[in-house]
PDB file of C-alpha atoms in Angstrom:
ATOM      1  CA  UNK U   1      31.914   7.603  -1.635  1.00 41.00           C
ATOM      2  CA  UNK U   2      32.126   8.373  -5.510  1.00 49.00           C
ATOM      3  CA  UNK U   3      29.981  10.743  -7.212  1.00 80.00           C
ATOM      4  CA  UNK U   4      28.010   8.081  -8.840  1.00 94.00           C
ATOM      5  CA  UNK U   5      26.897   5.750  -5.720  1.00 96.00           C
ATOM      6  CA  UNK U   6      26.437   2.009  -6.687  1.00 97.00           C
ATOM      7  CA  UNK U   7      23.016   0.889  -5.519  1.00 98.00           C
ATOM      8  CA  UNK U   8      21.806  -2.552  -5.275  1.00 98.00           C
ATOM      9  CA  UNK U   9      18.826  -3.803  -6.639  1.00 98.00           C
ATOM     10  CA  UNK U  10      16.989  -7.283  -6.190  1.00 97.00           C
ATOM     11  CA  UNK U  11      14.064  -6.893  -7.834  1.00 94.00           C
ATOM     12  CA  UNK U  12      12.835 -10.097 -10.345  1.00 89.00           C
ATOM     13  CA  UNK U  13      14.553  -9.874 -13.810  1.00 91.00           C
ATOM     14  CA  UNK U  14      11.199  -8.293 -15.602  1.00 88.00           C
ATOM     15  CA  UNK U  15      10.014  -5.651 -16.123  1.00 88.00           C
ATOM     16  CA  UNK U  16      10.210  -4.079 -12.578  1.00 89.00           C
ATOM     17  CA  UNK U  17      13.966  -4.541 -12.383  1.00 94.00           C
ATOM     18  CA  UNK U  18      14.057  -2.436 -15.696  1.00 96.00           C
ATOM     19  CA  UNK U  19      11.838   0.193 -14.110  1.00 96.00           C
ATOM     20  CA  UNK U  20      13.990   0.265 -10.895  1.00 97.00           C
ATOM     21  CA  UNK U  21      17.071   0.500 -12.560  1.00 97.00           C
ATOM     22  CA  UNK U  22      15.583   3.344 -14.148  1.00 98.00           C
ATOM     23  CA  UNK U  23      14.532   5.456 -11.095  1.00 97.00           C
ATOM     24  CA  UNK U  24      17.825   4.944  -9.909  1.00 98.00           C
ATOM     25  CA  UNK U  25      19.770   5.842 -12.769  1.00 97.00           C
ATOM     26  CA  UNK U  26      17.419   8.968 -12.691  1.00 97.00           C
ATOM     27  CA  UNK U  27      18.123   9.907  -9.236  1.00 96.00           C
ATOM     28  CA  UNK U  28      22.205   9.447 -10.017  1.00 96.00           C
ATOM     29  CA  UNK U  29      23.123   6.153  -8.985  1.00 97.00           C
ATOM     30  CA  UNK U  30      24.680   3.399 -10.766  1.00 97.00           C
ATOM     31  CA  UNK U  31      22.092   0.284 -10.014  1.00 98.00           C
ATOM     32  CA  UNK U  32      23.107  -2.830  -9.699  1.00 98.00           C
ATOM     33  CA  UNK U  33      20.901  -5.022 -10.589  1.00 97.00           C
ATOM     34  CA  UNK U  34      20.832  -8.570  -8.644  1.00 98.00           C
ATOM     35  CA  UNK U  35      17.681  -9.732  -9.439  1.00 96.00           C
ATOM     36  CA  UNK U  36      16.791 -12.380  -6.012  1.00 96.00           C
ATOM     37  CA  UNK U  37      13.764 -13.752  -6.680  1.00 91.00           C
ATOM     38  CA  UNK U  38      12.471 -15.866  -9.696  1.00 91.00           C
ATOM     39  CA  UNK U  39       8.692 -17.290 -10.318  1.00 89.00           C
ATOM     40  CA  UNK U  40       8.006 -20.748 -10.325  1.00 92.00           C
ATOM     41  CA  UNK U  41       4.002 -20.939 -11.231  1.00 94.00           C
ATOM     42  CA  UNK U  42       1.801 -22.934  -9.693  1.00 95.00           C
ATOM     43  CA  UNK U  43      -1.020 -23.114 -12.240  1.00 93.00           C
ATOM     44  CA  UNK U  44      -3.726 -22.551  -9.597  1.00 95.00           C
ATOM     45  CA  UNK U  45      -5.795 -20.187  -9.544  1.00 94.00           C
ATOM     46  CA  UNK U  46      -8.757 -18.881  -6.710  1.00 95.00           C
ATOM     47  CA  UNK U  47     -11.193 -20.561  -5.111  1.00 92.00           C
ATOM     48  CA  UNK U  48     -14.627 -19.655  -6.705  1.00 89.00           C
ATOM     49  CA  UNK U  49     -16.655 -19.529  -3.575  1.00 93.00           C
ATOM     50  CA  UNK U  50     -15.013 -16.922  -1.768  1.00 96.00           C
ATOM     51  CA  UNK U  51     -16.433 -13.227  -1.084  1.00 97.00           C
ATOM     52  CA  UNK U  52     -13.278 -11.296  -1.160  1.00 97.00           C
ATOM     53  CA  UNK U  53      -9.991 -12.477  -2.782  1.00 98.00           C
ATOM     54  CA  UNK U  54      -7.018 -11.183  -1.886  1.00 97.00           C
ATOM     55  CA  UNK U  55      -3.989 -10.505  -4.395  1.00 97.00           C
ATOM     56  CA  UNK U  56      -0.713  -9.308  -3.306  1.00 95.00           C
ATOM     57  CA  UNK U  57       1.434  -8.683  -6.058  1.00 92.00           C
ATOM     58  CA  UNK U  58       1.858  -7.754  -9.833  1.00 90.00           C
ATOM     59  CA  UNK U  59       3.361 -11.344 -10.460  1.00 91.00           C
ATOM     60  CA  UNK U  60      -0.030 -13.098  -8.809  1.00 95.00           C
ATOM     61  CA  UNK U  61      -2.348 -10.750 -10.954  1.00 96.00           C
ATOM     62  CA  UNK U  62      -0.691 -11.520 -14.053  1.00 95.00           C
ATOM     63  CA  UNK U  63      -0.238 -15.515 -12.927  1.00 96.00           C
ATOM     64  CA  UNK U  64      -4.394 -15.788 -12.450  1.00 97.00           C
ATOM     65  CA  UNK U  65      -5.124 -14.241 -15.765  1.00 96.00           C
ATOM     66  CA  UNK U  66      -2.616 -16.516 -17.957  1.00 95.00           C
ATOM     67  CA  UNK U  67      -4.866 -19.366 -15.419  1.00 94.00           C
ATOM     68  CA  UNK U  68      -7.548 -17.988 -17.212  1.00 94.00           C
ATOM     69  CA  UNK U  69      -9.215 -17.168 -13.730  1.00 95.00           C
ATOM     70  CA  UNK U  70     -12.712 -15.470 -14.107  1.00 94.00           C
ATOM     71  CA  UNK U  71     -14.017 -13.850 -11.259  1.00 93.00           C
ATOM     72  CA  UNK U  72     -17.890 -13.876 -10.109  1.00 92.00           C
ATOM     73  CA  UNK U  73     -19.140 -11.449  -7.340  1.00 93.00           C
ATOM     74  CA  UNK U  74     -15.933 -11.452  -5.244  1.00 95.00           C
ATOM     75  CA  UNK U  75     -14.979  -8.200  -3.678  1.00 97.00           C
ATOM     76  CA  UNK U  76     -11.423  -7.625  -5.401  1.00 97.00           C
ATOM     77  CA  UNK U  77      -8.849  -6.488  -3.154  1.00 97.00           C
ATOM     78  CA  UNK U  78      -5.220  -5.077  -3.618  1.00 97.00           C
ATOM     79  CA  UNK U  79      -2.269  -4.702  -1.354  1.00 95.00           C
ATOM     80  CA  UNK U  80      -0.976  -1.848  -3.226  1.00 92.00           C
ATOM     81  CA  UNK U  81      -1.415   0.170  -6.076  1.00 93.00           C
ATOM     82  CA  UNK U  82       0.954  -1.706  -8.126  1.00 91.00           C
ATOM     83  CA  UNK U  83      -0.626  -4.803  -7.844  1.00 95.00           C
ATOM     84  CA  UNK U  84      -4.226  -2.985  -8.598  1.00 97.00           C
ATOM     85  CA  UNK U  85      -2.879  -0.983 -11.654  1.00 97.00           C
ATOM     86  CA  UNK U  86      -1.498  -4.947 -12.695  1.00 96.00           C
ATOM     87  CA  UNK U  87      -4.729  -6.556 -12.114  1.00 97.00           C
ATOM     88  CA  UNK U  88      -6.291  -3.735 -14.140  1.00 98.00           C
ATOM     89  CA  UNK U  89      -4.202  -4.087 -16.466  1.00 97.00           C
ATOM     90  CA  UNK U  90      -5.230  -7.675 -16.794  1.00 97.00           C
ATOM     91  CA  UNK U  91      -8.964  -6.815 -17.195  1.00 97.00           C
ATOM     92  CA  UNK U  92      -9.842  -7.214 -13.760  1.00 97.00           C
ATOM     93  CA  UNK U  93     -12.122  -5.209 -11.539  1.00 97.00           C
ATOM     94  CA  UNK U  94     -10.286  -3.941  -8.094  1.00 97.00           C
ATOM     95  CA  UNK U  95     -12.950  -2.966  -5.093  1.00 97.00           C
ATOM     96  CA  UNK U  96     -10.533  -2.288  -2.484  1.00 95.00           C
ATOM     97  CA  UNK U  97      -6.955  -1.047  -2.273  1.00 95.00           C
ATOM     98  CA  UNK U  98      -6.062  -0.161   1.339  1.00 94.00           C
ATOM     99  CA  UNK U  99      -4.302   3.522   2.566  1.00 91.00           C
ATOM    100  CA  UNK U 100      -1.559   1.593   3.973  1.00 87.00           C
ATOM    101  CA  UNK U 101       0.179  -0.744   1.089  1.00 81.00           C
ATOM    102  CA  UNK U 102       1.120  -3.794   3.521  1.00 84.00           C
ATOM    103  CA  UNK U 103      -0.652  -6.688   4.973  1.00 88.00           C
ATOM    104  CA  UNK U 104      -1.500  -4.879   8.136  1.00 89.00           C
ATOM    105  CA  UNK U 105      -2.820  -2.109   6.259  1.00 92.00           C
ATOM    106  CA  UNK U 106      -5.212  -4.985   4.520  1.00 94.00           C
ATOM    107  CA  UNK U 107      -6.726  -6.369   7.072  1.00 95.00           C
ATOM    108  CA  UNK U 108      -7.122  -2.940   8.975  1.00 95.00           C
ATOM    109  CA  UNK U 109      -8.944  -1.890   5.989  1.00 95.00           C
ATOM    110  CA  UNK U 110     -11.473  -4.923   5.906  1.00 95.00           C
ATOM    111  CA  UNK U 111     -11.146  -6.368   9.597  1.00 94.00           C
ATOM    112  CA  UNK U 112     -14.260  -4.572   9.776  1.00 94.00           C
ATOM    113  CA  UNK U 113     -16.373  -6.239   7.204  1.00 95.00           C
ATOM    114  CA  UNK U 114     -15.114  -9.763   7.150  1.00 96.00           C
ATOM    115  CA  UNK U 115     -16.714 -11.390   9.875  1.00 96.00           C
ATOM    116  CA  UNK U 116     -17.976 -14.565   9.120  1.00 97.00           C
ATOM    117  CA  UNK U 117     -16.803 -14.000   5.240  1.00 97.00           C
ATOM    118  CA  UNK U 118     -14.714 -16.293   2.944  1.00 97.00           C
ATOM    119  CA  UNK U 119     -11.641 -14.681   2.228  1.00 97.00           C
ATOM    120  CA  UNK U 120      -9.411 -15.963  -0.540  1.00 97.00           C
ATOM    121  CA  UNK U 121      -5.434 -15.064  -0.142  1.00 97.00           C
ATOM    122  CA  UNK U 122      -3.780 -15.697  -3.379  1.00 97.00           C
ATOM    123  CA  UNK U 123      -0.456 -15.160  -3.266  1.00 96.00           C
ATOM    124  CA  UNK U 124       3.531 -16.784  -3.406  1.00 93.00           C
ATOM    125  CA  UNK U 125       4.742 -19.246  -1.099  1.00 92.00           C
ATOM    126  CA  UNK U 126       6.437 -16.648   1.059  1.00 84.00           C
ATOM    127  CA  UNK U 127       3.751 -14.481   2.336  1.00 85.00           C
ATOM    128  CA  UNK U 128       3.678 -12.736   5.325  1.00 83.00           C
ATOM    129  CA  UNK U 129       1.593 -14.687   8.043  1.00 91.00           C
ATOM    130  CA  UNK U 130       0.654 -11.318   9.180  1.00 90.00           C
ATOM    131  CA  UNK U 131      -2.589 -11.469   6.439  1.00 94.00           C
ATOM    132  CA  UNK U 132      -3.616 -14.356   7.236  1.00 96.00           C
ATOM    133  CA  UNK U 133      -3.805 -13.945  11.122  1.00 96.00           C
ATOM    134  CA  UNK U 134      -5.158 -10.526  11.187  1.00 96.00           C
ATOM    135  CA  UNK U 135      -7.982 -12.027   8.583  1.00 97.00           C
ATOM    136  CA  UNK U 136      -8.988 -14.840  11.160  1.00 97.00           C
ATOM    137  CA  UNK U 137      -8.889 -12.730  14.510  1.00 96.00           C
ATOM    138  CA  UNK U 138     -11.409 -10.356  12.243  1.00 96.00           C
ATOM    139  CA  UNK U 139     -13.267 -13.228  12.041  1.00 97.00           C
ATOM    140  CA  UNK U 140     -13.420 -14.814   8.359  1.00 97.00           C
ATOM    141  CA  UNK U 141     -12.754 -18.008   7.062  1.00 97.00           C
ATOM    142  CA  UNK U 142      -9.362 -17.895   5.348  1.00 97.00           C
ATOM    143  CA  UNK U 143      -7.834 -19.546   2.568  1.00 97.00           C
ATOM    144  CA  UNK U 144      -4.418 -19.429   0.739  1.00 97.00           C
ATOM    145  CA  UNK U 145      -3.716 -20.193  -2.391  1.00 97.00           C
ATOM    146  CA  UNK U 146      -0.510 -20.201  -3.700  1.00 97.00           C
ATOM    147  CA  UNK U 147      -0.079 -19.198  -6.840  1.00 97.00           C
ATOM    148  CA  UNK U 148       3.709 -19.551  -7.684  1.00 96.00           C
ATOM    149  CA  UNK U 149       6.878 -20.167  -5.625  1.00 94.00           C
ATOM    150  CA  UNK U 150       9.693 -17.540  -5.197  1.00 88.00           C
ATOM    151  CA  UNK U 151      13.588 -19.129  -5.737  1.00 93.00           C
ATOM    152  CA  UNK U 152      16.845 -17.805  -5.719  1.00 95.00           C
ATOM    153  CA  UNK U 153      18.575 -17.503  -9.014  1.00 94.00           C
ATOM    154  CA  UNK U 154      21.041 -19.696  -9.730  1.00 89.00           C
ATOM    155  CA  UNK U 155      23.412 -16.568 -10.585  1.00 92.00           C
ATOM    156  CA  UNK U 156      22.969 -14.301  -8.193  1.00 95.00           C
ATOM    157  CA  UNK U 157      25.160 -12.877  -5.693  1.00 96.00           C
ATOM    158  CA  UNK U 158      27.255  -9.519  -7.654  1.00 96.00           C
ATOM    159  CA  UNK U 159      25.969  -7.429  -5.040  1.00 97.00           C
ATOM    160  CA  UNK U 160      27.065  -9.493  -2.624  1.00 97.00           C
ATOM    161  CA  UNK U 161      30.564  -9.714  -3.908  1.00 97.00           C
ATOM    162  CA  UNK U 162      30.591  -5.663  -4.588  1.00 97.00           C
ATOM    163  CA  UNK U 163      29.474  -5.585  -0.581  1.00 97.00           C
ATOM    164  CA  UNK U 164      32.356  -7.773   0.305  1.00 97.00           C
ATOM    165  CA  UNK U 165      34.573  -5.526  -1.489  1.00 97.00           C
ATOM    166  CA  UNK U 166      33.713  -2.560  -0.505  1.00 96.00           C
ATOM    167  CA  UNK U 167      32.207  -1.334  -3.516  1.00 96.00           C
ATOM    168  CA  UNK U 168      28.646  -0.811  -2.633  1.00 97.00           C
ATOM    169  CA  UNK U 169      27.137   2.266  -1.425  1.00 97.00           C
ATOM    170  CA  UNK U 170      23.847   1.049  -0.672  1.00 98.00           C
ATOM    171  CA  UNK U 171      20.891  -1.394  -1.080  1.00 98.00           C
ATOM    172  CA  UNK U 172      17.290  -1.737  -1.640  1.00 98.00           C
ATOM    173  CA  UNK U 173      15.572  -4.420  -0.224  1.00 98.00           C
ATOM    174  CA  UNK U 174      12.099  -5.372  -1.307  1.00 95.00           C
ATOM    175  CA  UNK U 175      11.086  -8.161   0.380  1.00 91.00           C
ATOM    176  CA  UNK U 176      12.419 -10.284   3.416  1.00 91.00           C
ATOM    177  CA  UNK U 177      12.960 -12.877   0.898  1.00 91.00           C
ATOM    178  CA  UNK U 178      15.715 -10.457  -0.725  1.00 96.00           C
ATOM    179  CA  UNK U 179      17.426 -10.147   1.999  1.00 97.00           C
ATOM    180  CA  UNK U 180      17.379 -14.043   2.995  1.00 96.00           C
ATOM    181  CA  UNK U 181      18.263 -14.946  -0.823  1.00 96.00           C
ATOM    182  CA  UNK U 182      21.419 -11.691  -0.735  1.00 98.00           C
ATOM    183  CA  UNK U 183      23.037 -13.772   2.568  1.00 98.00           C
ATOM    184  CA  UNK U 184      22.263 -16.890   0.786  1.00 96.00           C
ATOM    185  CA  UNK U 185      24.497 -15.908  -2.050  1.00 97.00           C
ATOM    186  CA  UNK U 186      27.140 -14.792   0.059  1.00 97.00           C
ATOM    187  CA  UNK U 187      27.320 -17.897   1.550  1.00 97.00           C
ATOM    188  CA  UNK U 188      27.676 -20.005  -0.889  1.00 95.00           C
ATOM    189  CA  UNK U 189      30.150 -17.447  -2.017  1.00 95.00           C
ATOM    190  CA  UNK U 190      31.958 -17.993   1.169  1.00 97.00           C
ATOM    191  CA  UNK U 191      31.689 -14.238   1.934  1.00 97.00           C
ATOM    192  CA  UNK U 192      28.727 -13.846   3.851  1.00 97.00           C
ATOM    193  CA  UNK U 193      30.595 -11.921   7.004  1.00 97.00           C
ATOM    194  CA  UNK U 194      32.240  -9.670   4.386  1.00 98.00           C
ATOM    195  CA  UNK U 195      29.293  -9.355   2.942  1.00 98.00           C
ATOM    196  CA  UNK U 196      27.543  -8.134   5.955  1.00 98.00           C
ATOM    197  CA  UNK U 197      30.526  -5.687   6.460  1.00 97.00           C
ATOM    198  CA  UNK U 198      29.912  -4.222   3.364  1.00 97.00           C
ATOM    199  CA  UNK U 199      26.285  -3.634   4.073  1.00 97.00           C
ATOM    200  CA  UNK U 200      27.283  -1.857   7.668  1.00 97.00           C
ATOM    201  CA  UNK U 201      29.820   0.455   5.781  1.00 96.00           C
ATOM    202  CA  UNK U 202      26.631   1.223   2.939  1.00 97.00           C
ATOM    203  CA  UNK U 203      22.889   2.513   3.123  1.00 98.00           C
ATOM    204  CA  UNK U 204      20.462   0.366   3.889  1.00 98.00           C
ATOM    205  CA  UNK U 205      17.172   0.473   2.695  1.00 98.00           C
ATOM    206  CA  UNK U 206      14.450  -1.460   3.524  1.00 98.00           C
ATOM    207  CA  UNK U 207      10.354  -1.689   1.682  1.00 95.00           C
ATOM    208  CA  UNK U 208       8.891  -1.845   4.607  1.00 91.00           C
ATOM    209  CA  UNK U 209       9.190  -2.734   8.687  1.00 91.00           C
ATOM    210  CA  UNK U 210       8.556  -6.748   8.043  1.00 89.00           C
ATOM    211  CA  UNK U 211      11.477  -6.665   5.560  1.00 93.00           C
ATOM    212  CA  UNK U 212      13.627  -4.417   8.396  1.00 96.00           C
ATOM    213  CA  UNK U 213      13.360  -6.756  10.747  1.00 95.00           C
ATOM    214  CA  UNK U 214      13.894  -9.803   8.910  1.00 95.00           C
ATOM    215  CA  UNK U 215      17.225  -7.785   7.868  1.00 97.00           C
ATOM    216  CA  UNK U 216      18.081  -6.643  12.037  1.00 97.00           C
ATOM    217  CA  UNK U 217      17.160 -10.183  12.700  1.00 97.00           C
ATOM    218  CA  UNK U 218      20.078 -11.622  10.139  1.00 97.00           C
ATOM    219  CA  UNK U 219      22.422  -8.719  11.339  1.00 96.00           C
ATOM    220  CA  UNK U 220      21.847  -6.220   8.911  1.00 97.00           C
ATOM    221  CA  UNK U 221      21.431  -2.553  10.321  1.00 95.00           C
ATOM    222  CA  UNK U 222      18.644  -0.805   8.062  1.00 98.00           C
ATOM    223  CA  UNK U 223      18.927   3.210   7.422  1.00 97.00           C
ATOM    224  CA  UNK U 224      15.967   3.841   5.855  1.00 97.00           C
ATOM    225  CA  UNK U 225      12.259   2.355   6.235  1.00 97.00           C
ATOM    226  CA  UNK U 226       9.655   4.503   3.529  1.00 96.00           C
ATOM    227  CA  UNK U 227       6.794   5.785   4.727  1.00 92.00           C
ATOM    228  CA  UNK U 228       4.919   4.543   1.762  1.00 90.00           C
ATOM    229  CA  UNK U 229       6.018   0.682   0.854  1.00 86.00           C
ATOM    230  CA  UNK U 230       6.910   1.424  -3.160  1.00 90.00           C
ATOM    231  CA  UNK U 231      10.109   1.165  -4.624  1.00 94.00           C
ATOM    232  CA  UNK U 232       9.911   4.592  -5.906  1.00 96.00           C
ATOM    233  CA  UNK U 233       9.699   6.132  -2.461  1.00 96.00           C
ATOM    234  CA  UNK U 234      12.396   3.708  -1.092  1.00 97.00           C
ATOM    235  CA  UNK U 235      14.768   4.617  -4.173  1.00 98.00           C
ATOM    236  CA  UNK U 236      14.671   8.231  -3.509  1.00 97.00           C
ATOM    237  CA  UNK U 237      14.940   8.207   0.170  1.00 97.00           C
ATOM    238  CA  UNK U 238      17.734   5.175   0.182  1.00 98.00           C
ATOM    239  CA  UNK U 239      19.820   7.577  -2.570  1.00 97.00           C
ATOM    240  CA  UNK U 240      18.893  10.571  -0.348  1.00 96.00           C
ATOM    241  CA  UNK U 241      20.443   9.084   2.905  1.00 97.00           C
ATOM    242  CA  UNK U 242      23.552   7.801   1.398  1.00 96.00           C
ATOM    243  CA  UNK U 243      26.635  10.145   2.729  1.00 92.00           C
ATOM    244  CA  UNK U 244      27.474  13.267   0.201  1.00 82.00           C
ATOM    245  CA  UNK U 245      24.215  12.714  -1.783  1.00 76.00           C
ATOM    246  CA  UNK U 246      21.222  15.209  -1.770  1.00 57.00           C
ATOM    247  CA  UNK U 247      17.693  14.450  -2.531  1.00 46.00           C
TER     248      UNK U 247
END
């Protein structure tokens, strides 16, 4: 390993890739940024009869308000801080933002309160079905909206050549789509098993446990799960666990 350990990053080509680029180069890695995920916006925005809507991202808070969405007497909830501090950002009111910043950690929050309540999830076309099923067995009526749809990039796929290589030291996933999109790219690069190689040789890092197991599922062996489902925290214990590197 060098003294500067290369670190992959797939966050979308905005503003958080520049702010993730920057916590790494801040703990002493050299990022590289492969941004895997790109916006394609619906134009919808949430139902108005609903008495809790749901957001569960920065992207979706920011989405709603160029929608021009105006909210009534809905209780506001947030997945995370993130997406709170984006929908405040935004103008918005937030009610509720749950201890634990995953979909889980929602409806554990709520499951209590929701029975027999319209609950409005308004989110990207790759959510985690965990919301919406933990939402119904608490006993409200649930409905999605989706508010924009999550692509690959036509030019992705450095990280996956670096992996192939050799060359990468380790990886932060954000999302089970990342890691679907990264094996995509390798693919089509025709180096998906050197890819995967590459990632057993590195540090793996994954958000959260839905995005570990997408990545065990596909073959990927994950070293490091945050307790707390930010990229900061998953930056600094990722470049913490990589071989030779302190925290």
């Amino acid at each position: 390993m060098s003294d500067t350990p290369t670190v992959a990053v797939f966050r979308p080509d905005d503003d958080r890739l520049e702010r993730a680029v920057d916590v790494l180069e801040r703990l002493g890695a050299q990022p590289v940024p492969d941004p895997m995920l790109a916006v394609e916006a619906t134009g919808t925005i949430p139902r108005t009869d609903a008495d809790y809507v749901v957001f569960t991202s920065k992207t979706g808070a920011e989405l709603v308000s160029e929608a021009g969405w105006e909210p009534g007497d809905e209780i506001v909830c947030a997945i995370g801080p993130a997406t709170a501090d984006a929908l405040r950002e935004e103008g918005y009111a937030v009610d509720l933002v749950p201890n634990e910043f995953t979909s889980s950690g929602l409806v554990a929050a709520v499951e209590s309160r929701v029975d027999g309540a319209r609950v409005e999830v308004a989110r990207s076309d790759h959510g985690s079905p965990v919301l919406l099923e933990g939402l119904e067995e608490a006993g409200a009526y649930v409905h999605e909206t989706i508010l924009y749809r999550l692509v690959r990039p036509e030019e992705s796929g450095r990280s996956a050549e670096l992996a192939a290589e050799g060359g990468l030291d380790a990886a932060c996933f954000t999302s089970s789509l990342t890691v679907e999109h990264f094996l995509e790219a390798a693919a089509q690069g025709g180096i998906r098993e050197d890819a995967l190689n590459g990632l057993a040789d590195a540090t793996v890092g994954a958000i959260g446990e839905p995005t570990a197991e997408t990545a065990a599922s596909l073959g990927i062996d994950v070293d490091v799960v945050p307790e707390e489902a930010t990229f900061d925290a998953l930056a600094h214990e990722t470049v913490a666990a990589i071989p030779g590197q302190s925290g």
